[in-house]
CSV table of C-alpha atoms and ligand atoms in Angstrom, one decimal:
chain,number,residue,atom,x,y,z
A,127,UNK,CA,-16.5,-12.1,-4.4
A,128,UNK,CA,-17.7,-10.1,-7.3
A,129,UNK,CA,-15.1,-7.6,-8.2
A,130,UNK,CA,-15.6,-6.0,-11.6
A,131,UNK,CA,-12.5,-6.1,-13.8
A,132,UNK,CA,-13.2,-2.4,-14.6
A,133,UNK,CA,-12.2,-1.3,-11.2
A,134,UNK,CA,-8.7,-0.1,-10.7
A,135,UNK,CA,-6.5,-2.6,-8.9
A,136,UNK,CA,-4.8,-1.4,-5.8
A,137,UNK,CA,-2.1,-3.2,-3.8
A,138,UNK,CA,-0.4,-2.2,-0.7
A,139,UNK,CA,1.6,-3.9,2.0
A,140,UNK,CA,2.7,-3.5,5.6
A,141,UNK,CA,5.5,-5.1,7.5
A,142,UNK,CA,4.4,-7.1,10.5
A,143,UNK,CA,6.1,-5.0,13.2
A,144,UNK,CA,3.5,-5.6,16.0
A,145,UNK,CA,0.3,-3.8,17.1
A,146,UNK,CA,-0.6,-0.7,15.3
A,147,UNK,CA,-1.2,2.8,16.7
A,148,UNK,CA,-3.2,5.8,15.9
A,149,UNK,CA,-0.5,7.1,13.5
A,150,UNK,CA,-1.0,4.0,11.3
A,151,UNK,CA,-4.8,4.6,11.5
A,152,UNK,CA,-4.8,8.2,10.4
A,153,UNK,CA,-1.8,7.9,8.1
A,154,UNK,CA,-2.6,4.7,6.2
A,155,UNK,CA,-5.6,2.6,7.3
A,156,UNK,CA,-8.2,5.3,6.9
A,157,UNK,CA,-7.0,5.8,3.3
A,158,UNK,CA,-7.3,2.1,2.7
A,159,UNK,CA,-10.8,2.0,4.2
A,160,UNK,CA,-11.9,4.5,1.5
A,161,UNK,CA,-10.1,2.6,-1.3
A,162,UNK,CA,-11.7,-0.7,-0.4
A,163,UNK,CA,-15.1,0.7,-1.2
A,164,UNK,CA,-14.6,1.5,-4.8
A,165,UNK,CA,-11.4,-0.2,-5.9
A,166,UNK,CA,-10.2,-3.8,-6.4
A,167,UNK,CA,-8.0,-3.8,-3.3
A,168,UNK,CA,-5.2,-6.2,-2.2
A,169,UNK,CA,-3.7,-5.7,1.2
A,170,UNK,CA,-0.7,-7.8,2.1
A,171,UNK,CA,1.1,-8.5,5.4
A,172,UNK,CA,4.7,-8.8,4.1
A,173,UNK,CA,6.3,-11.4,6.3
A,174,UNK,CA,9.1,-12.1,3.9
A,175,UNK,CA,10.1,-8.5,4.0
A,176,UNK,CA,10.2,-8.8,7.8
A,177,UNK,CA,12.7,-11.6,7.4
A,178,UNK,CA,15.1,-9.4,5.3
A,179,UNK,CA,15.9,-7.4,8.4
A,180,UNK,CA,14.9,-9.9,11.2
A,181,UNK,CA,16.3,-13.2,10.0
A,182,UNK,CA,18.2,-13.6,13.2
A,183,UNK,CA,15.2,-13.0,15.4
A,184,UNK,CA,12.3,-14.7,13.7
A,185,UNK,CA,10.2,-15.7,16.6
A,186,UNK,CA,8.3,-12.5,16.8
A,187,UNK,CA,7.2,-12.4,13.1
A,188,UNK,CA,4.5,-15.1,13.5
A,189,UNK,CA,3.1,-13.1,16.5
A,190,UNK,CA,3.2,-9.8,14.8
A,191,UNK,CA,1.5,-11.0,11.6
A,192,UNK,CA,-1.7,-11.8,13.6
A,193,UNK,CA,-1.5,-8.6,15.6
A,194,UNK,CA,-1.4,-6.6,12.4
A,195,UNK,CA,-4.2,-8.6,10.9
A,196,UNK,CA,-6.4,-8.1,14.0
A,197,UNK,CA,-5.7,-4.4,13.9
A,198,UNK,CA,-6.5,-4.1,10.2
A,199,UNK,CA,-9.8,-5.8,10.7
A,200,UNK,CA,-10.6,-3.9,13.9
A,201,UNK,CA,-9.9,-0.6,12.0
A,202,UNK,CA,-12.5,-1.7,9.4
A,203,UNK,CA,-10.7,-3.4,6.6
A,204,UNK,CA,-13.3,-5.9,5.3
A,205,UNK,CA,-12.4,-9.3,3.7
A,206,UNK,CA,-15.7,-9.0,1.8
A,207,UNK,CA,-14.5,-5.9,0.0
A,208,UNK,CA,-10.7,-6.4,-0.2
A,209,UNK,CA,-8.3,-9.3,-0.6
A,210,UNK,CA,-6.5,-9.5,2.7
A,211,UNK,CA,-3.6,-11.9,2.7
A,212,UNK,CA,-0.1,-12.9,4.0
A,213,UNK,CA,2.7,-12.5,1.5
A,214,UNK,CA,4.3,-16.0,2.1
A,215,UNK,CA,0.9,-17.7,1.4
A,216,UNK,CA,1.3,-16.7,-2.2
A,217,UNK,CA,4.4,-18.5,-3.2
A,218,UNK,CA,4.1,-17.4,-6.9
A,219,UNK,CA,5.5,-14.0,-5.7
A,220,UNK,CA,8.8,-15.7,-4.8
A,221,UNK,CA,9.0,-17.2,-8.2
A,222,UNK,CA,8.3,-13.9,-9.9
A,223,UNK,CA,11.0,-12.3,-7.6
A,224,UNK,CA,13.5,-14.9,-8.8
A,225,UNK,CA,12.7,-14.5,-12.5
A,226,UNK,CA,12.8,-10.7,-12.2
A,227,UNK,CA,16.2,-10.9,-10.4
A,228,UNK,CA,17.7,-12.3,-13.6
A,229,UNK,CA,17.1,-9.0,-15.4
A,230,UNK,CA,17.6,-6.6,-12.5
A,231,UNK,CA,20.9,-4.7,-12.7
A,232,UNK,CA,22.7,-4.8,-9.3
A,233,UNK,CA,23.3,-1.0,-9.6
A,234,UNK,CA,19.5,-0.3,-9.5
A,235,UNK,CA,19.3,-2.0,-6.1
A,236,UNK,CA,22.5,-0.6,-4.7
A,237,UNK,CA,21.5,2.9,-5.6
A,238,UNK,CA,18.2,2.8,-3.6
A,239,UNK,CA,18.4,5.4,-0.9
A,240,UNK,CA,16.5,3.2,1.5
A,241,UNK,CA,19.2,0.5,1.2
A,242,UNK,CA,22.0,2.8,2.2
A,243,UNK,CA,20.0,4.5,5.0
A,244,UNK,CA,18.7,1.3,6.6
A,245,UNK,CA,22.1,-0.3,6.6
A,246,UNK,CA,23.6,2.7,8.3
A,247,UNK,CA,20.7,3.0,10.8
A,248,UNK,CA,20.3,-0.7,11.8
A,249,UNK,CA,23.9,-1.2,12.9
A,250,UNK,CA,22.9,-3.9,15.4
A,251,UNK,CA,22.6,-6.5,12.7
A,252,UNK,CA,24.3,-7.6,9.5
A,253,UNK,CA,22.4,-6.4,6.5
A,254,UNK,CA,25.0,-7.1,3.9
A,255,UNK,CA,22.8,-9.9,2.6
A,256,UNK,CA,21.4,-10.9,-0.7
A,257,UNK,CA,17.9,-10.8,0.7
A,258,UNK,CA,18.1,-7.3,2.1
A,259,UNK,CA,19.6,-5.9,-1.2
A,260,UNK,CA,16.6,-7.5,-2.9
A,261,UNK,CA,14.0,-5.9,-0.6
A,262,UNK,CA,12.7,-3.5,-3.2
A,263,UNK,CA,12.6,-6.1,-5.9
A,264,UNK,CA,10.5,-8.3,-3.7
A,265,UNK,CA,8.2,-5.4,-3.3
A,266,UNK,CA,8.0,-5.0,-7.1
A,267,UNK,CA,7.1,-8.7,-7.3
A,268,UNK,CA,4.3,-8.1,-4.7
A,269,UNK,CA,2.9,-5.5,-7.0
A,270,UNK,CA,3.5,-7.0,-10.4
A,271,UNK,CA,2.2,-10.5,-9.5
A,272,UNK,CA,-1.3,-9.1,-9.4
A,273,UNK,CA,-0.7,-6.4,-12.0
A,274,UNK,CA,-1.7,-3.7,-9.6
A,275,UNK,CA,-2.1,-0.2,-11.2
A,276,UNK,CA,-2.1,1.8,-8.1
A,277,UNK,CA,0.1,1.5,-5.0
A,278,UNK,CA,-0.8,3.7,-2.0
A,279,UNK,CA,2.5,4.4,-0.1
A,280,UNK,CA,4.2,7.0,2.0
A,281,UNK,CA,6.8,9.4,0.6
A,282,UNK,CA,9.8,7.1,1.6
A,283,UNK,CA,8.4,4.3,-0.6
A,284,UNK,CA,8.1,6.2,-3.9
A,285,UNK,CA,11.6,5.2,-5.0
A,286,UNK,CA,10.5,1.6,-4.6
A,287,UNK,CA,7.5,2.1,-6.8
A,288,UNK,CA,9.7,3.8,-9.4
A,289,UNK,CA,11.9,0.7,-9.3
A,290,UNK,CA,8.9,-1.5,-9.9
A,291,UNK,CA,8.0,0.6,-12.9
A,292,UNK,CA,11.5,0.3,-14.3
A,293,UNK,CA,11.6,-3.4,-13.8
A,294,UNK,CA,8.2,-3.8,-15.5
A,295,UNK,CA,9.4,-1.7,-18.4
A,296,UNK,CA,12.6,-3.7,-18.8
A,297,UNK,CA,10.6,-6.9,-18.6
A,298,UNK,CA,8.2,-5.8,-21.3
A,299,UNK,CA,11.0,-4.5,-23.5
A,300,UNK,CA,12.8,-7.8,-23.3
A,301,UNK,CA,9.9,-10.1,-23.7
A,302,UNK,CA,7.0,-8.1,-25.2
A,303,UNK,CA,8.3,-8.1,-28.7
A,304,UNK,CA,8.2,-11.2,-30.8
A,305,UNK,CA,8.0,-12.1,-34.5
A,306,UNK,CA,4.3,-12.6,-34.4
A,307,UNK,CA,3.6,-9.1,-33.1
A,308,UNK,CA,2.0,-7.7,-36.3
A,309,UNK,CA,-0.1,-10.8,-36.9
A,310,UNK,CA,-1.5,-10.7,-33.4
A,311,UNK,CA,-2.2,-7.0,-33.6
A,312,UNK,CA,-4.2,-7.5,-36.9
A,313,UNK,CA,-6.0,-10.5,-35.4
A,314,UNK,CA,-6.9,-8.6,-32.2
A,315,UNK,CA,-8.1,-5.5,-34.2
A,316,UNK,CA,-10.3,-7.8,-36.3
A,317,UNK,CA,-12.0,-8.9,-33.2
A,318,UNK,CA,-13.2,-5.4,-32.3
A,319,UNK,CA,-16.4,-3.9,-33.6
A,320,UNK,CA,-15.3,-2.1,-36.8
A,321,UNK,CA,-16.3,1.2,-35.3
A,322,UNK,CA,-14.3,0.6,-32.1
A,323,UNK,CA,-11.3,-0.6,-34.2
A,324,UNK,CA,-11.4,2.6,-36.2
A,325,UNK,CA,-11.7,4.7,-33.0
A,326,UNK,CA,-8.8,2.9,-31.5
A,327,UNK,CA,-6.6,3.5,-34.5
A,328,UNK,CA,-7.6,7.2,-34.6
A,329,UNK,CA,-6.8,7.7,-30.9
A,330,UNK,CA,-3.5,5.8,-31.3
A,331,UNK,CA,-2.5,8.0,-34.1
A,332,UNK,CA,-3.4,11.2,-32.2
A,333,UNK,CA,-1.3,10.0,-29.3
A,334,UNK,CA,1.7,8.8,-31.3
A,335,UNK,CA,1.8,11.7,-33.7
A,336,UNK,CA,0.6,14.6,-31.5
A,337,UNK,CA,1.5,13.2,-28.1
A,338,UNK,CA,-2.0,13.9,-26.7
A,339,UNK,CA,-2.2,12.2,-23.3
A,340,UNK,CA,-5.9,12.4,-23.4
A,341,UNK,CA,-6.1,10.4,-26.5
A,342,UNK,CA,-4.0,7.7,-24.9
A,343,UNK,CA,-6.3,7.6,-21.9
A,344,UNK,CA,-9.4,7.4,-24.0
A,345,UNK,CA,-7.9,4.5,-26.0
A,346,UNK,CA,-6.9,2.7,-22.8
A,347,UNK,CA,-10.5,3.0,-21.5
A,348,UNK,CA,-11.9,1.8,-24.8
A,349,UNK,CA,-9.7,-1.2,-24.6
A,350,UNK,CA,-10.8,-2.1,-21.1
A,351,UNK,CA,-14.3,-2.5,-22.3
A,352,UNK,CA,-13.5,-4.9,-25.1
A,353,UNK,CA,-14.3,-8.0,-23.1
A,354,UNK,CA,-14.1,-10.2,-26.2
A,355,UNK,CA,-10.4,-9.8,-26.3
A,356,UNK,CA,-8.1,-12.4,-24.7
A,357,UNK,CA,-5.7,-11.3,-22.1
A,358,UNK,CA,-2.8,-11.6,-24.5
A,359,UNK,CA,-4.6,-9.7,-27.3
A,360,UNK,CA,-5.4,-7.0,-24.8
A,361,UNK,CA,-1.7,-6.7,-23.8
A,362,UNK,CA,-0.6,-6.5,-27.4
A,363,UNK,CA,-3.1,-3.7,-28.2
A,364,UNK,CA,-2.2,-1.9,-25.0
A,365,UNK,CA,1.5,-1.9,-25.9
A,366,UNK,CA,0.9,-1.1,-29.6
A,367,UNK,CA,-1.0,2.0,-28.5
A,368,UNK,CA,2.2,3.4,-27.0
A,369,UNK,CA,4.4,2.2,-29.9
A,370,UNK,CA,5.8,-0.5,-27.6
A,371,UNK,CA,5.6,-4.2,-27.6
A,372,UNK,CA,3.1,-6.3,-25.6
A,373,UNK,CA,2.6,-5.1,-22.0
A,374,UNK,CA,2.9,-8.2,-19.9
A,375,UNK,CA,3.5,-6.4,-16.6
A,376,UNK,CA,1.8,-3.0,-16.5
A,377,UNK,CA,3.7,-0.2,-14.7
A,378,UNK,CA,2.2,0.7,-11.4
A,379,UNK,CA,1.6,4.2,-10.2
A,380,UNK,CA,2.4,5.4,-6.6
A,381,UNK,CA,-0.6,7.0,-4.9
A,382,UNK,CA,1.1,9.2,-2.3
A,383,UNK,CA,-0.4,9.1,1.2
A,384,UNK,CA,-0.2,12.5,2.8
A,385,UNK,CA,2.4,12.9,5.5
A,386,UNK,CA,1.3,11.8,9.0
A,387,UNK,CA,-1.6,13.9,10.1
A,388,UNK,CA,-1.5,12.7,13.6
A,389,UNK,CA,1.4,13.8,15.9
A,390,UNK,CA,2.5,11.7,18.8
A,391,UNK,CA,2.1,12.6,22.5
A,392,UNK,CA,5.2,14.7,22.4
A,393,UNK,CA,4.4,16.6,19.1
A,394,UNK,CA,6.9,14.5,17.0
A,395,UNK,CA,5.7,12.0,14.5
A,396,UNK,CA,3.9,9.2,16.2
A,397,UNK,CA,6.2,6.2,16.2
A,398,UNK,CA,6.9,3.1,18.2
A,399,UNK,CA,10.6,4.0,18.4
A,400,UNK,CA,9.8,7.4,20.0
A,401,UNK,CA,7.6,5.9,22.7
A,402,UNK,CA,4.9,8.5,22.0
A,403,UNK,CA,2.1,6.3,20.7
A,404,UNK,CA,-1.6,5.6,21.5
A,405,UNK,CA,-2.3,2.0,20.3
A,406,UNK,CA,-5.5,1.0,18.5
A,407,UNK,CA,-6.3,-1.4,21.3
A,408,UNK,CA,-5.3,1.0,24.1
A,409,UNK,CA,-7.7,0.8,27.1
A,410,UNK,CA,-9.8,4.0,27.8
A,411,UNK,CA,-8.1,4.6,31.2
A,412,UNK,CA,-4.7,4.3,29.6
A,413,UNK,CA,-5.7,6.8,26.9
A,414,UNK,CA,-6.9,9.2,29.6
A,415,UNK,CA,-3.7,8.8,31.5
A,416,UNK,CA,-1.4,9.3,28.5
A,417,UNK,CA,-3.1,12.5,27.4
A,418,UNK,CA,-3.4,13.9,30.9
A,419,UNK,CA,0.3,13.5,31.4
A,420,UNK,CA,1.4,14.7,28.0
A,421,UNK,CA,3.5,17.9,27.9
A,422,UNK,CA,1.9,21.3,27.1
A,423,UNK,CA,3.3,24.7,26.3
A,424,UNK,CA,6.4,24.8,28.5
A,425,UNK,CA,5.7,28.5,29.3
A,426,UNK,CA,2.5,27.6,31.1
A,427,UNK,CA,3.9,26.6,34.4
A,428,UNK,CA,1.1,27.8,36.6
A,429,UNK,CA,-2.6,27.7,35.9
A,430,UNK,CA,-2.6,31.5,35.8
A,431,UNK,CA,0.1,31.7,33.1
A,432,UNK,CA,-1.3,32.3,29.7
A,433,UNK,CA,-0.2,29.8,27.0
A,434,UNK,CA,0.2,29.6,23.2
A,435,UNK,CA,-1.5,26.7,21.4
A,436,UNK,CA,1.0,26.8,18.6
A,437,UNK,CA,3.7,25.7,21.0
A,438,UNK,CA,1.6,22.9,22.5
A,439,UNK,CA,1.3,19.3,21.2
A,440,UNK,CA,-2.2,19.1,22.6
A,441,UNK,CA,-3.3,21.7,20.1
A,442,UNK,CA,-2.0,19.5,17.3
A,443,UNK,CA,-4.5,16.9,18.5
A,444,UNK,CA,-7.3,19.4,18.7
A,445,UNK,CA,-6.6,20.2,15.1
A,446,UNK,CA,-7.4,16.6,14.2
A,447,UNK,CA,-10.2,15.9,16.6
A,448,UNK,CA,-12.0,19.1,17.5
A,449,UNK,CA,-14.8,21.0,15.8
A,450,UNK,CA,-14.4,24.8,15.2
A,451,UNK,CA,-16.2,25.8,18.3
A,452,UNK,CA,-14.0,23.7,20.6
A,453,UNK,CA,-10.9,24.9,18.8
A,454,UNK,CA,-12.0,28.5,19.3
A,455,UNK,CA,-12.5,27.8,23.0
A,456,UNK,CA,-9.0,26.4,23.2
A,457,UNK,CA,-7.4,29.3,21.4
A,458,UNK,CA,-9.1,31.9,23.6
A,459,UNK,CA,-9.0,30.0,26.9
A,460,UNK,CA,-5.3,29.1,26.5
A,461,UNK,CA,-4.1,32.6,25.6
A,462,UNK,CA,-6.2,34.2,28.4
A,463,UNK,CA,-5.4,31.5,31.0
A,464,UNK,CA,-9.2,31.1,31.1
A,465,UNK,CA,-9.0,27.3,30.9
A,466,UNK,CA,-6.6,24.9,32.5
A,467,UNK,CA,-4.6,22.3,30.6
A,468,UNK,CA,-6.5,19.4,32.0
A,469,UNK,CA,-9.7,21.0,31.0
A,470,UNK,CA,-8.4,21.6,27.6
A,471,UNK,CA,-7.3,18.0,27.2
A,472,UNK,CA,-10.7,16.5,28.1
A,473,UNK,CA,-12.3,16.9,24.6
A,474,UNK,CA,-9.3,15.2,23.0
A,475,UNK,CA,-9.5,12.4,25.5
A,476,UNK,CA,-13.2,11.9,24.8
A,477,UNK,CA,-12.8,12.1,21.0
A,478,UNK,CA,-10.0,9.5,21.0
A,479,UNK,CA,-11.8,7.2,23.2
A,480,UNK,CA,-14.9,7.5,21.1
A,481,UNK,CA,-12.9,6.8,18.0
A,482,UNK,CA,-11.3,3.8,19.5
A,483,UNK,CA,-14.4,2.2,21.1
A,484,UNK,CA,-15.7,0.3,18.0
A,485,UNK,CA,-12.1,-0.6,17.1
A,486,UNK,CA,-11.4,-2.1,20.5
A,487,UNK,CA,-14.7,-4.1,20.3
A,488,UNK,CA,-13.9,-5.5,16.9
A,489,UNK,CA,-10.3,-6.3,18.0
A,490,UNK,CA,-11.6,-8.2,21.0
A,491,UNK,CA,-13.9,-10.2,18.8
A,492,UNK,CA,-11.1,-11.3,16.6
A,493,UNK,CA,-8.8,-12.0,19.5
A,494,UNK,CA,-11.3,-14.5,20.7
A,495,UNK,CA,-11.8,-16.1,17.3
A,496,UNK,CA,-8.3,-17.0,16.0
A,497,UNK,CA,-9.7,-19.6,13.7
A,498,UNK,CA,-11.6,-16.9,11.9
A,499,UNK,CA,-8.3,-15.1,11.2
A,500,UNK,CA,-6.9,-18.2,9.7
A,501,UNK,CA,-9.9,-18.6,7.4
A,502,UNK,CA,-9.8,-14.9,6.3
A,503,UNK,CA,-6.2,-15.1,5.2
A,504,UNK,CA,-6.6,-18.5,3.6
A,505,UNK,CA,-9.5,-17.3,1.5
A,506,UNK,CA,-7.5,-14.1,0.7
A,507,UNK,CA,-4.5,-16.1,-0.4
A,508,UNK,CA,-6.6,-18.4,-2.5
A,509,UNK,CA,-8.2,-15.5,-4.4
A,510,UNK,CA,-4.8,-13.8,-4.9
A,511,UNK,CA,-3.2,-17.0,-6.1
A,512,UNK,CA,-5.8,-17.3,-8.8
A,513,UNK,CA,-4.5,-14.0,-10.2
A,514,UNK,CA,-0.9,-14.8,-9.4
A,515,UNK,CA,-1.1,-18.1,-11.3
A,516,UNK,CA,-2.4,-16.3,-14.4
A,517,UNK,CA,0.5,-13.8,-14.3
A,518,UNK,CA,3.0,-16.6,-13.8
A,519,UNK,CA,1.7,-18.6,-16.7
A,520,UNK,CA,2.3,-15.7,-18.9
A,521,UNK,CA,5.7,-14.8,-17.4
A,522,UNK,CA,6.9,-18.4,-17.7
A,523,UNK,CA,5.8,-18.5,-21.2
A,524,UNK,CA,7.6,-15.4,-22.4
A,525,UNK,CA,10.8,-16.3,-20.6
A,526,UNK,CA,10.7,-19.7,-22.2
A,527,UNK,CA,10.1,-22.0,-19.3
A,528,UNK,CA,6.4,-22.8,-19.7
A,529,UNK,CA,6.8,-26.6,-19.7
A,530,UNK,CA,6.0,-26.9,-16.0
A,531,UNK,CA,2.3,-26.1,-17.0
A,532,UNK,CA,0.6,-29.0,-15.1
A,533,UNK,CA,2.7,-28.8,-11.9
A,534,UNK,CA,1.1,-26.7,-9.1
B,744,LIG,N1,8.2,-1.6,1.8
B,744,LIG,C1,6.9,-1.3,2.3
B,744,LIG,C2,7.1,-0.5,3.6
B,744,LIG,O1,8.1,-0.6,4.3
B,744,LIG,C3,6.0,-2.5,2.5
B,744,LIG,C4,5.7,-3.2,1.3
B,744,LIG,C5,6.1,-4.4,0.9
B,744,LIG,C6,4.8,-2.7,0.3
B,744,LIG,N2,5.6,-4.8,-0.3
B,744,LIG,C7,4.8,-3.7,-0.7
B,744,LIG,C8,4.1,-1.5,0.1
B,744,LIG,C9,4.0,-3.6,-1.9
B,744,LIG,C10,3.4,-1.4,-1.1
B,744,LIG,C11,3.3,-2.4,-2.1
B,744,LIG,O2,6.2,0.2,4.0
B,745,SF4,FE1,-1.9,23.3,25.5
B,745,SF4,FE2,-4.5,23.5,25.9
B,745,SF4,FE3,-2.7,23.9,27.9
B,745,SF4,FE4,-2.9,25.7,26.0
B,745,SF4,S1,-4.5,25.2,27.4
B,745,SF4,S2,-1.0,24.9,26.8
B,745,SF4,S3,-3.4,24.4,24.2
B,745,SF4,S4,-3.1,22.1,26.8
């Protein structure tokens, strides 16, 4: 795979909770499909995270992992464009998680709103475990092991990305300053073209003295193009730019995914737990049946009663699927009782079935080729491990346990 190092690195993960529905498609996957075209993308099925809540019922995880993978590929994620992998197949992440745990204050984890909420919500199991408390730290390790710059997530996950930033900052603060700092900076600067070095110093000064964010950005870009620098020299110059030590683990940025665009069959958010979903592999007859039986404006009891689209969940689907002329037809026809509800639903049924057709076909192809799935994640894990090993070599070195060098 030829992925240019200039592209921004993106990582995101999904828990293996079983087959995916249209809510996942419109809320998450379509966004990933765009990203994979012009970013260096890493998409991870986080089976260890599943264990943090399902350690008593582990049988399903193995099944769910493959279901998620099939749905990802069916939706159009492409292993030739993105690294697609299973979390547990990159063991370096567990090592990073362990080392980061040494410097993670308990309070940072205990304060996570997701920690409190989930423990209160999932009362059917005991979540007073070490692993569950560490859930967000494991997520930080997922991100930091490949030094991802951007993490597309929903609103509820922003606190976890913020934690990852704080952990990275703490790590760099503890281990990014050493007695050779000035020597290495001078040495690295000497390896730049004199003009570039001068430009770097000017921009650095402008940022540190005048706080111009633009100067920082320009200098960061300048650095990225200095391919003659070693990774370590790059990290020193990157940190020096901001008046800090070496940046070993860069702080990731959350890329907020817009709130669910697609409502469920009852108008609430589409979610497995509400039983209001249309699955990506739903058969056409089943889609038709589900939409035909979905509720409409409760005031429209008889065909002759006029209705109000704003009070009808079918209208929410039209907003996503229909062109302006169809929407106009719905608005007028509903309010004047000119069209019936089944008539109104037909364009939505057609649009969804049309959208799902290629997805179903691709899913079927992968269902019939399980060996191919194995190959895809094996190749994904191998590529990710190449990056992960580089990160761990640096991390081990700065925390003083780099003697295991030759052991794989
Ligand atoms: N916690 C995320 C969720 O529940 C899943 C996840 C695990 C993740 N590791 C990640 C998301 C790393 C982004 C990056 O949705
Ligand atoms: Fe809903 Fe359409 Fe029926 Fe109006 S006509 S109530 S928008 S299904």
